[in-house]
mmCIF file with all atom_site columns, C-alpha atoms in Angstrom:
data_model
loop_
_atom_site.group_PDB
_atom_site.id
_atom_site.type_symbol
_atom_site.label_atom_id
_atom_site.label_alt_id
_atom_site.label_comp_id
_atom_site.label_asym_id
_atom_site.label_entity_id
_atom_site.label_seq_id
_atom_site.pdbx_PDB_ins_code
_atom_site.Cartn_x
_atom_site.Cartn_y
_atom_site.Cartn_z
_atom_site.occupancy
_atom_site.B_iso_or_equiv
_atom_site.pdbx_formal_charge
_atom_site.auth_seq_id
_atom_site.auth_comp_id
_atom_site.auth_asym_id
_atom_site.auth_atom_id
_atom_site.pdbx_PDB_model_num
ATOM 1   C CA . UNK A 1 1   ? 66.636  3.671  -38.495 1.00 0.00 ? 1164 UNK A CA 1
ATOM 2   C CA . UNK A 1 2   ? 70.515  3.293  -38.447 1.00 0.00 ? 1165 UNK A CA 1
ATOM 3   C CA . UNK A 1 3   ? 70.647  6.084  -41.519 1.00 0.00 ? 1166 UNK A CA 1
ATOM 4   C CA . UNK A 1 4   ? 68.678  8.658  -39.140 1.00 0.00 ? 1167 UNK A CA 1
ATOM 5   C CA . UNK A 1 5   ? 71.130  7.945  -36.201 1.00 0.00 ? 1168 UNK A CA 1
ATOM 6   C CA . UNK A 1 6   ? 74.262  8.204  -38.165 1.00 0.00 ? 1169 UNK A CA 1
ATOM 7   C CA . UNK A 1 7   ? 72.956  11.379 -40.010 1.00 0.00 ? 1170 UNK A CA 1
ATOM 8   C CA . UNK A 1 8   ? 72.312  12.681 -36.385 1.00 0.00 ? 1171 UNK A CA 1
ATOM 9   C CA . UNK A 1 9   ? 75.559  11.957 -35.113 1.00 0.00 ? 1172 UNK A CA 1
ATOM 10  C CA . UNK A 1 10  ? 77.399  13.724 -38.431 1.00 0.00 ? 1173 UNK A CA 1
ATOM 11  C CA . UNK A 1 11  ? 75.250  17.040 -37.914 1.00 0.00 ? 1174 UNK A CA 1
ATOM 12  C CA . UNK A 1 12  ? 76.314  16.938 -33.949 1.00 0.00 ? 1175 UNK A CA 1
ATOM 13  C CA . UNK A 1 13  ? 79.789  16.515 -34.933 1.00 0.00 ? 1176 UNK A CA 1
ATOM 14  C CA . UNK A 1 14  ? 79.683  19.140 -37.532 1.00 0.00 ? 1177 UNK A CA 1
ATOM 15  C CA . UNK A 1 15  ? 77.931  21.529 -35.069 1.00 0.00 ? 1178 UNK A CA 1
ATOM 16  C CA . UNK A 1 16  ? 80.763  20.899 -32.201 1.00 0.00 ? 1179 UNK A CA 1
ATOM 17  C CA . UNK A 1 17  ? 83.430  21.071 -34.984 1.00 0.00 ? 1180 UNK A CA 1
ATOM 18  C CA . UNK A 1 18  ? 82.250  24.549 -36.043 1.00 0.00 ? 1181 UNK A CA 1
ATOM 19  C CA . UNK A 1 19  ? 83.313  25.714 -32.634 1.00 0.00 ? 1182 UNK A CA 1
ATOM 20  C CA . UNK A 1 20  ? 86.633  24.171 -32.618 1.00 0.00 ? 1183 UNK A CA 1
ATOM 21  C CA . UNK A 1 21  ? 90.106  26.071 -32.896 1.00 0.00 ? 1184 UNK A CA 1
ATOM 22  C CA . UNK A 1 22  ? 91.765  25.731 -36.027 1.00 0.00 ? 1185 UNK A CA 1
ATOM 23  C CA . UNK A 1 23  ? 95.328  24.877 -36.208 1.00 0.00 ? 1186 UNK A CA 1
ATOM 24  C CA . UNK A 1 24  ? 97.993  26.756 -38.427 1.00 0.00 ? 1187 UNK A CA 1
ATOM 25  C CA . UNK A 1 25  ? 101.219 24.550 -39.656 1.00 0.00 ? 1188 UNK A CA 1
ATOM 26  C CA . UNK A 1 26  ? 104.534 26.027 -39.035 1.00 0.00 ? 1189 UNK A CA 1
ATOM 27  C CA . UNK A 1 27  ? 106.531 26.022 -41.849 1.00 0.00 ? 1190 UNK A CA 1
ATOM 28  C CA . UNK A 1 28  ? 110.453 26.605 -42.050 1.00 0.00 ? 1191 UNK A CA 1
ATOM 29  C CA . UNK A 1 29  ? 110.892 25.438 -38.689 1.00 0.00 ? 1192 UNK A CA 1
ATOM 30  C CA . UNK A 1 30  ? 114.425 26.109 -37.244 1.00 0.00 ? 1193 UNK A CA 1
ATOM 31  C CA . UNK A 1 31  ? 115.732 24.988 -33.921 1.00 0.00 ? 1194 UNK A CA 1
ATOM 32  C CA . UNK A 1 32  ? 118.993 26.051 -31.724 1.00 0.00 ? 1195 UNK A CA 1
ATOM 33  C CA . UNK A 1 33  ? 119.947 25.165 -28.134 1.00 0.00 ? 1196 UNK A CA 1
ATOM 34  C CA . UNK A 1 34  ? 119.794 27.641 -25.344 1.00 0.00 ? 1197 UNK A CA 1
ATOM 35  C CA . UNK A 1 35  ? 122.482 27.752 -22.501 1.00 0.00 ? 1198 UNK A CA 1
ATOM 36  C CA . UNK A 1 36  ? 122.383 30.050 -19.479 1.00 0.00 ? 1199 UNK A CA 1
ATOM 37  C CA . UNK A 1 37  ? 125.544 30.050 -17.563 1.00 0.00 ? 1200 UNK A CA 1
ATOM 38  C CA . UNK A 1 38  ? 126.563 32.103 -14.268 1.00 0.00 ? 1201 UNK A CA 1
ATOM 39  C CA . UNK A 1 39  ? 129.976 32.561 -13.787 1.00 0.00 ? 1202 UNK A CA 1
ATOM 40  C CA . UNK A 1 40  ? 130.632 29.625 -16.200 1.00 0.00 ? 1203 UNK A CA 1
ATOM 41  C CA . UNK A 1 41  ? 128.609 27.183 -14.637 1.00 0.00 ? 1204 UNK A CA 1
ATOM 42  C CA . UNK A 1 42  ? 125.536 25.982 -16.394 1.00 0.00 ? 1205 UNK A CA 1
ATOM 43  C CA . UNK A 1 43  ? 121.803 26.819 -15.016 1.00 0.00 ? 1206 UNK A CA 1
ATOM 44  C CA . UNK A 1 44  ? 119.589 26.259 -17.732 1.00 0.00 ? 1207 UNK A CA 1
ATOM 45  C CA . UNK A 1 45  ? 119.451 24.147 -21.085 1.00 0.00 ? 1208 UNK A CA 1
ATOM 46  C CA . UNK A 1 46  ? 116.728 24.474 -23.628 1.00 0.00 ? 1209 UNK A CA 1
ATOM 47  C CA . UNK A 1 47  ? 115.875 24.361 -27.225 1.00 0.00 ? 1210 UNK A CA 1
ATOM 48  C CA . UNK A 1 48  ? 114.583 27.655 -29.364 1.00 0.00 ? 1211 UNK A CA 1
ATOM 49  C CA . UNK A 1 49  ? 112.342 27.330 -32.176 1.00 0.00 ? 1212 UNK A CA 1
ATOM 50  C CA . UNK A 1 50  ? 111.092 29.970 -34.899 1.00 0.00 ? 1213 UNK A CA 1
ATOM 51  C CA . UNK A 1 51  ? 108.714 29.346 -37.743 1.00 0.00 ? 1214 UNK A CA 1
ATOM 52  C CA . UNK A 1 52  ? 106.174 31.056 -39.747 1.00 0.00 ? 1215 UNK A CA 1
ATOM 53  C CA . UNK A 1 53  ? 102.429 29.901 -40.623 1.00 0.00 ? 1216 UNK A CA 1
ATOM 54  C CA . UNK A 1 54  ? 100.552 31.276 -43.448 1.00 0.00 ? 1217 UNK A CA 1
ATOM 55  C CA . UNK A 1 55  ? 97.357  33.120 -42.492 1.00 0.00 ? 1218 UNK A CA 1
ATOM 56  C CA . UNK A 1 56  ? 94.254  31.112 -43.722 1.00 0.00 ? 1219 UNK A CA 1
ATOM 57  C CA . UNK A 1 57  ? 92.475  32.937 -46.579 1.00 0.00 ? 1220 UNK A CA 1
ATOM 58  C CA . UNK A 1 58  ? 95.520  35.203 -47.593 1.00 0.00 ? 1221 UNK A CA 1
ATOM 59  C CA . UNK A 1 59  ? 98.228  34.723 -49.962 1.00 0.00 ? 1222 UNK A CA 1
ATOM 60  C CA . UNK A 1 60  ? 100.937 36.884 -48.427 1.00 0.00 ? 1223 UNK A CA 1
ATOM 61  C CA . UNK A 1 61  ? 99.802  36.894 -44.670 1.00 0.00 ? 1224 UNK A CA 1
ATOM 62  C CA . UNK A 1 62  ? 102.036 35.191 -41.998 1.00 0.00 ? 1225 UNK A CA 1
ATOM 63  C CA . UNK A 1 63  ? 102.264 34.758 -38.339 1.00 0.00 ? 1226 UNK A CA 1
ATOM 64  C CA . UNK A 1 64  ? 105.875 34.204 -37.035 1.00 0.00 ? 1227 UNK A CA 1
ATOM 65  C CA . UNK A 1 65  ? 106.270 32.092 -33.791 1.00 0.00 ? 1228 UNK A CA 1
ATOM 66  C CA . UNK A 1 66  ? 109.445 32.464 -31.805 1.00 0.00 ? 1229 UNK A CA 1
ATOM 67  C CA . UNK A 1 67  ? 109.641 30.113 -28.698 1.00 0.00 ? 1230 UNK A CA 1
ATOM 68  C CA . UNK A 1 68  ? 111.563 28.026 -26.236 1.00 0.00 ? 1231 UNK A CA 1
ATOM 69  C CA . UNK A 1 69  ? 111.488 25.455 -23.803 1.00 0.00 ? 1232 UNK A CA 1
ATOM 70  C CA . UNK A 1 70  ? 114.290 25.099 -20.987 1.00 0.00 ? 1233 UNK A CA 1
ATOM 71  C CA . UNK A 1 71  ? 114.896 23.520 -17.820 1.00 0.00 ? 1234 UNK A CA 1
ATOM 72  C CA . UNK A 1 72  ? 116.544 25.390 -14.870 1.00 0.00 ? 1235 UNK A CA 1
ATOM 73  C CA . UNK A 1 73  ? 118.887 23.878 -12.106 1.00 0.00 ? 1236 UNK A CA 1
ATOM 74  C CA . UNK A 1 74  ? 116.349 25.577 -9.538  1.00 0.00 ? 1237 UNK A CA 1
ATOM 75  C CA . UNK A 1 75  ? 114.188 22.682 -10.402 1.00 0.00 ? 1238 UNK A CA 1
ATOM 76  C CA . UNK A 1 76  ? 111.528 23.920 -13.029 1.00 0.00 ? 1239 UNK A CA 1
ATOM 77  C CA . UNK A 1 77  ? 110.572 24.266 -16.787 1.00 0.00 ? 1240 UNK A CA 1
ATOM 78  C CA . UNK A 1 78  ? 110.467 27.863 -18.374 1.00 0.00 ? 1241 UNK A CA 1
ATOM 79  C CA . UNK A 1 79  ? 108.320 28.441 -21.468 1.00 0.00 ? 1242 UNK A CA 1
ATOM 80  C CA . UNK A 1 80  ? 108.649 31.866 -23.447 1.00 0.00 ? 1243 UNK A CA 1
ATOM 81  C CA . UNK A 1 81  ? 107.515 32.673 -26.579 1.00 0.00 ? 1244 UNK A CA 1
ATOM 82  C CA . UNK A 1 82  ? 106.161 35.768 -28.921 1.00 0.00 ? 1245 UNK A CA 1
ATOM 83  C CA . UNK A 1 83  ? 103.972 35.812 -31.725 1.00 0.00 ? 1246 UNK A CA 1
ATOM 84  C CA . UNK A 1 84  ? 104.227 38.666 -34.618 1.00 0.00 ? 1247 UNK A CA 1
ATOM 85  C CA . UNK A 1 85  ? 101.893 39.073 -37.804 1.00 0.00 ? 1248 UNK A CA 1
ATOM 86  C CA . UNK A 1 86  ? 102.410 40.838 -40.944 1.00 0.00 ? 1249 UNK A CA 1
ATOM 87  C CA . UNK A 1 87  ? 102.691 40.624 -44.723 1.00 0.00 ? 1250 UNK A CA 1
ATOM 88  C CA . UNK A 1 88  ? 105.456 38.717 -46.663 1.00 0.00 ? 1251 UNK A CA 1
ATOM 89  C CA . UNK A 1 89  ? 105.593 41.502 -48.827 1.00 0.00 ? 1252 UNK A CA 1
ATOM 90  C CA . UNK A 1 90  ? 106.500 44.141 -46.343 1.00 0.00 ? 1253 UNK A CA 1
ATOM 91  C CA . UNK A 1 91  ? 109.405 42.017 -44.917 1.00 0.00 ? 1254 UNK A CA 1
ATOM 92  C CA . UNK A 1 92  ? 110.337 41.121 -41.215 1.00 0.00 ? 1255 UNK A CA 1
ATOM 93  C CA . UNK A 1 93  ? 110.699 44.720 -40.192 1.00 0.00 ? 1256 UNK A CA 1
ATOM 94  C CA . UNK A 1 94  ? 107.180 45.343 -40.649 1.00 0.00 ? 1257 UNK A CA 1
ATOM 95  C CA . UNK A 1 95  ? 105.839 42.468 -38.413 1.00 0.00 ? 1258 UNK A CA 1
ATOM 96  C CA . UNK A 1 96  ? 103.563 43.723 -35.647 1.00 0.00 ? 1259 UNK A CA 1
ATOM 97  C CA . UNK A 1 97  ? 103.122 42.095 -32.147 1.00 0.00 ? 1260 UNK A CA 1
ATOM 98  C CA . UNK A 1 98  ? 99.875  40.231 -31.751 1.00 0.00 ? 1261 UNK A CA 1
ATOM 99  C CA . UNK A 1 99  ? 99.550  41.204 -28.026 1.00 0.00 ? 1262 UNK A CA 1
ATOM 100 C CA . UNK A 1 100 ? 98.835  37.256 -27.645 1.00 0.00 ? 1263 UNK A CA 1
ATOM 101 C CA . UNK A 1 101 ? 100.511 35.450 -24.744 1.00 0.00 ? 1264 UNK A CA 1
ATOM 102 C CA . UNK A 1 102 ? 101.897 31.879 -24.790 1.00 0.00 ? 1265 UNK A CA 1
ATOM 103 C CA . UNK A 1 103 ? 99.393  29.762 -22.889 1.00 0.00 ? 1266 UNK A CA 1
ATOM 104 C CA . UNK A 1 104 ? 100.745 26.533 -23.343 1.00 0.00 ? 1267 UNK A CA 1
ATOM 105 C CA . UNK A 1 105 ? 102.759 24.079 -25.461 1.00 0.00 ? 1268 UNK A CA 1
ATOM 106 C CA . UNK A 1 106 ? 102.805 20.260 -25.832 1.00 0.00 ? 1269 UNK A CA 1
ATOM 107 C CA . UNK A 1 107 ? 104.789 17.650 -27.804 1.00 0.00 ? 1270 UNK A CA 1
ATOM 108 C CA . UNK A 1 108 ? 103.150 14.367 -28.987 1.00 0.00 ? 1271 UNK A CA 1
ATOM 109 C CA . UNK A 1 109 ? 102.544 12.027 -26.425 1.00 0.00 ? 1272 UNK A CA 1
ATOM 110 C CA . UNK A 1 110 ? 103.646 14.358 -23.540 1.00 0.00 ? 1273 UNK A CA 1
ATOM 111 C CA . UNK A 1 111 ? 101.869 16.124 -20.502 1.00 0.00 ? 1274 UNK A CA 1
ATOM 112 C CA . UNK A 1 112 ? 100.968 19.768 -21.945 1.00 0.00 ? 1275 UNK A CA 1
ATOM 113 C CA . UNK A 1 113 ? 103.233 22.621 -20.249 1.00 0.00 ? 1276 UNK A CA 1
ATOM 114 C CA . UNK A 1 114 ? 100.926 25.050 -18.890 1.00 0.00 ? 1277 UNK A CA 1
ATOM 115 C CA . UNK A 1 115 ? 101.464 27.992 -16.420 1.00 0.00 ? 1278 UNK A CA 1
ATOM 116 C CA . UNK A 1 116 ? 101.808 27.182 -12.731 1.00 0.00 ? 1279 UNK A CA 1
ATOM 117 C CA . UNK A 1 117 ? 99.003  28.743 -10.902 1.00 0.00 ? 1280 UNK A CA 1
ATOM 118 C CA . UNK A 1 118 ? 97.890  30.229 -14.346 1.00 0.00 ? 1281 UNK A CA 1
ATOM 119 C CA . UNK A 1 119 ? 100.602 32.933 -13.983 1.00 0.00 ? 1282 UNK A CA 1
ATOM 120 C CA . UNK A 1 120 ? 101.896 34.208 -17.273 1.00 0.00 ? 1283 UNK A CA 1
ATOM 121 C CA . UNK A 1 121 ? 104.551 37.005 -17.151 1.00 0.00 ? 1284 UNK A CA 1
ATOM 122 C CA . UNK A 1 122 ? 106.164 39.382 -19.585 1.00 0.00 ? 1285 UNK A CA 1
ATOM 123 C CA . UNK A 1 123 ? 109.463 38.685 -20.721 1.00 0.00 ? 1286 UNK A CA 1
ATOM 124 C CA . UNK A 1 124 ? 112.136 41.353 -20.966 1.00 0.00 ? 1287 UNK A CA 1
ATOM 125 C CA . UNK A 1 125 ? 111.814 41.332 -24.924 1.00 0.00 ? 1288 UNK A CA 1
ATOM 126 C CA . UNK A 1 126 ? 109.082 43.181 -25.832 1.00 0.00 ? 1289 UNK A CA 1
ATOM 127 C CA . UNK A 1 127 ? 105.820 41.207 -27.002 1.00 0.00 ? 1290 UNK A CA 1
ATOM 128 C CA . UNK A 1 128 ? 107.342 37.983 -25.496 1.00 0.00 ? 1291 UNK A CA 1
ATOM 129 C CA . UNK A 1 129 ? 105.648 36.292 -22.602 1.00 0.00 ? 1292 UNK A CA 1
ATOM 130 C CA . UNK A 1 130 ? 106.668 33.307 -20.252 1.00 0.00 ? 1293 UNK A CA 1
ATOM 131 C CA . UNK A 1 131 ? 105.601 30.913 -17.330 1.00 0.00 ? 1294 UNK A CA 1
ATOM 132 C CA . UNK A 1 132 ? 107.023 28.321 -15.423 1.00 0.00 ? 1295 UNK A CA 1
ATOM 133 C CA . UNK A 1 133 ? 106.018 24.639 -15.368 1.00 0.00 ? 1296 UNK A CA 1
ATOM 134 C CA . UNK A 1 134 ? 107.241 21.438 -13.571 1.00 0.00 ? 1297 UNK A CA 1
ATOM 135 C CA . UNK A 1 135 ? 110.599 20.194 -14.281 1.00 0.00 ? 1298 UNK A CA 1
ATOM 136 C CA . UNK A 1 136 ? 109.085 16.594 -15.623 1.00 0.00 ? 1299 UNK A CA 1
ATOM 137 C CA . UNK A 1 137 ? 106.945 18.118 -17.861 1.00 0.00 ? 1300 UNK A CA 1
ATOM 138 C CA . UNK A 1 138 ? 109.701 20.156 -19.366 1.00 0.00 ? 1301 UNK A CA 1
ATOM 139 C CA . UNK A 1 139 ? 112.004 17.009 -19.665 1.00 0.00 ? 1302 UNK A CA 1
ATOM 140 C CA . UNK A 1 140 ? 109.433 15.112 -21.694 1.00 0.00 ? 1303 UNK A CA 1
ATOM 141 C CA . UNK A 1 141 ? 108.541 18.054 -24.025 1.00 0.00 ? 1304 UNK A CA 1
ATOM 142 C CA . UNK A 1 142 ? 112.340 18.666 -24.566 1.00 0.00 ? 1305 UNK A CA 1
ATOM 143 C CA . UNK A 1 143 ? 112.820 14.574 -25.096 1.00 0.00 ? 1306 UNK A CA 1
ATOM 144 C CA . UNK A 1 144 ? 109.852 14.893 -27.789 1.00 0.00 ? 1307 UNK A CA 1
ATOM 145 C CA . UNK A 1 145 ? 111.836 17.718 -29.649 1.00 0.00 ? 1308 UNK A CA 1
ATOM 146 C CA . UNK A 1 146 ? 114.824 15.585 -29.782 1.00 0.00 ? 1309 UNK A CA 1
ATOM 147 C CA . UNK A 1 147 ? 112.707 12.519 -30.887 1.00 0.00 ? 1310 UNK A CA 1
ATOM 148 C CA . UNK A 1 148 ? 111.233 14.692 -34.010 1.00 0.00 ? 1311 UNK A CA 1
ATOM 149 C CA . UNK A 1 149 ? 107.699 14.341 -32.382 1.00 0.00 ? 1312 UNK A CA 1
ATOM 150 C CA . UNK A 1 150 ? 104.973 16.637 -33.442 1.00 0.00 ? 1313 UNK A CA 1
ATOM 151 C CA . UNK A 1 151 ? 104.244 19.791 -31.084 1.00 0.00 ? 1314 UNK A CA 1
ATOM 152 C CA . UNK A 1 152 ? 101.652 22.255 -30.730 1.00 0.00 ? 1315 UNK A CA 1
ATOM 153 C CA . UNK A 1 153 ? 101.719 25.857 -28.968 1.00 0.00 ? 1316 UNK A CA 1
ATOM 154 C CA . UNK A 1 154 ? 98.804  27.946 -28.169 1.00 0.00 ? 1317 UNK A CA 1
ATOM 155 C CA . UNK A 1 155 ? 98.474  31.509 -27.727 1.00 0.00 ? 1318 UNK A CA 1
ATOM 156 C CA . UNK A 1 156 ? 95.679  33.668 -25.900 1.00 0.00 ? 1319 UNK A CA 1
ATOM 157 C CA . UNK A 1 157 ? 94.552  37.075 -25.267 1.00 0.00 ? 1320 UNK A CA 1
ATOM 158 C CA . UNK A 1 158 ? 95.020  40.202 -27.402 1.00 0.00 ? 1321 UNK A CA 1
ATOM 159 C CA . UNK A 1 159 ? 92.747  41.032 -30.089 1.00 0.00 ? 1322 UNK A CA 1
ATOM 160 C CA . UNK A 1 160 ? 90.737  38.326 -31.971 1.00 0.00 ? 1323 UNK A CA 1
ATOM 161 C CA . UNK A 1 161 ? 90.369  34.712 -31.613 1.00 0.00 ? 1324 UNK A CA 1
ATOM 162 C CA . UNK A 1 162 ? 93.174  32.440 -29.829 1.00 0.00 ? 1325 UNK A CA 1
ATOM 163 C CA . UNK A 1 163 ? 95.632  30.846 -32.177 1.00 0.00 ? 1326 UNK A CA 1
ATOM 164 C CA . UNK A 1 164 ? 97.159  27.203 -32.120 1.00 0.00 ? 1327 UNK A CA 1
ATOM 165 C CA . UNK A 1 165 ? 100.156 26.242 -34.299 1.00 0.00 ? 1328 UNK A CA 1
ATOM 166 C CA . UNK A 1 166 ? 101.552 22.855 -35.035 1.00 0.00 ? 1329 UNK A CA 1
ATOM 167 C CA . UNK A 1 167 ? 104.651 21.683 -36.554 1.00 0.00 ? 1330 UNK A CA 1
ATOM 168 C CA . UNK A 1 168 ? 107.228 18.446 -36.435 1.00 0.00 ? 1331 UNK A CA 1
ATOM 169 C CA . UNK A 1 169 ? 110.669 19.042 -34.568 1.00 0.00 ? 1332 UNK A CA 1
ATOM 170 C CA . UNK A 1 170 ? 113.306 18.041 -37.226 1.00 0.00 ? 1333 UNK A CA 1
ATOM 171 C CA . UNK A 1 171 ? 116.672 18.970 -35.427 1.00 0.00 ? 1334 UNK A CA 1
ATOM 172 C CA . UNK A 1 172 ? 120.254 18.833 -37.145 1.00 0.00 ? 1335 UNK A CA 1
ATOM 173 C CA . UNK A 1 173 ? 123.030 16.861 -35.496 1.00 0.00 ? 1336 UNK A CA 1
ATOM 174 C CA . UNK A 1 174 ? 124.611 20.338 -34.378 1.00 0.00 ? 1337 UNK A CA 1
ATOM 175 C CA . UNK A 1 175 ? 121.709 21.332 -32.505 1.00 0.00 ? 1338 UNK A CA 1
ATOM 176 C CA . UNK A 1 176 ? 121.242 17.714 -30.783 1.00 0.00 ? 1339 UNK A CA 1
ATOM 177 C CA . UNK A 1 177 ? 125.035 17.546 -29.909 1.00 0.00 ? 1340 UNK A CA 1
ATOM 178 C CA . UNK A 1 178 ? 125.257 20.911 -28.280 1.00 0.00 ? 1341 UNK A CA 1
ATOM 179 C CA . UNK A 1 179 ? 122.037 20.440 -26.357 1.00 0.00 ? 1342 UNK A CA 1
ATOM 180 C CA . UNK A 1 180 ? 123.089 17.199 -25.354 1.00 0.00 ? 1343 UNK A CA 1
ATOM 181 C CA . UNK A 1 181 ? 126.611 18.620 -23.907 1.00 0.00 ? 1344 UNK A CA 1
ATOM 182 C CA . UNK A 1 182 ? 124.391 21.364 -21.967 1.00 0.00 ? 1345 UNK A CA 1
ATOM 183 C CA . UNK A 1 183 ? 122.419 18.810 -20.416 1.00 0.00 ? 1346 UNK A CA 1
ATOM 184 C CA . UNK A 1 184 ? 125.480 16.993 -19.369 1.00 0.00 ? 1347 UNK A CA 1
ATOM 185 C CA . UNK A 1 185 ? 126.999 20.300 -18.011 1.00 0.00 ? 1348 UNK A CA 1
ATOM 186 C CA . UNK A 1 186 ? 123.622 20.830 -16.037 1.00 0.00 ? 1349 UNK A CA 1
ATOM 187 C CA . UNK A 1 187 ? 123.546 17.217 -14.521 1.00 0.00 ? 1350 UNK A CA 1
ATOM 188 C CA . UNK A 1 188 ? 127.173 18.074 -13.182 1.00 0.00 ? 1351 UNK A CA 1
ATOM 189 C CA . UNK A 1 189 ? 125.824 21.282 -11.735 1.00 0.00 ? 1352 UNK A CA 1
ATOM 190 C CA . UNK A 1 190 ? 122.798 19.434 -10.057 1.00 0.00 ? 1353 UNK A CA 1
ATOM 191 C CA . UNK A 1 191 ? 125.212 16.791 -8.496  1.00 0.00 ? 1354 UNK A CA 1
ATOM 192 C CA . UNK A 1 192 ? 127.277 19.453 -7.409  1.00 0.00 ? 1355 UNK A CA 1
ATOM 193 C CA . UNK A 1 193 ? 124.350 20.921 -5.307  1.00 0.00 ? 1356 UNK A CA 1
ATOM 194 C CA . UNK A 1 194 ? 123.435 17.648 -3.611  1.00 0.00 ? 1357 UNK A CA 1
#
């Protein structure tokens, strides 16, 4: 009787897993701080990341993820990302835009950053899209990056199935120091607005 129950549970679990989204691992992750200053006054601080993921079932097919999370003095978080695909043998200049839009990003233990009012807009850079999220959720995500936590980013739309990527943030001290310096400047800007 127990065997039949366990077998039924296993079959149900396999059926559910068949419809689950596969997650591609991000390799060669690099991080850099982002700073936006208007007339010398810091108005935004963030972290940009770039990485590649091998496409399942290929030896040279790759996806390239380029994204960022930034907090702004106006009290919101901005997520911006783009996704390209191509073949390693053809080089970076032959990578093509996928048409997929960044749908969400989440750090381990954090609240997912998702578009407020489901609004995703085109960025100035071709193939990149962006959305706004609450400030506190962005602060939690950035703290996760600084703590070298695992993160996930999802893309949807375009041709083919949605894509999810995961990686672990491992930043060098220079990136940490520059980001921390920017946050200090941003805090000064916010105090000046009160």
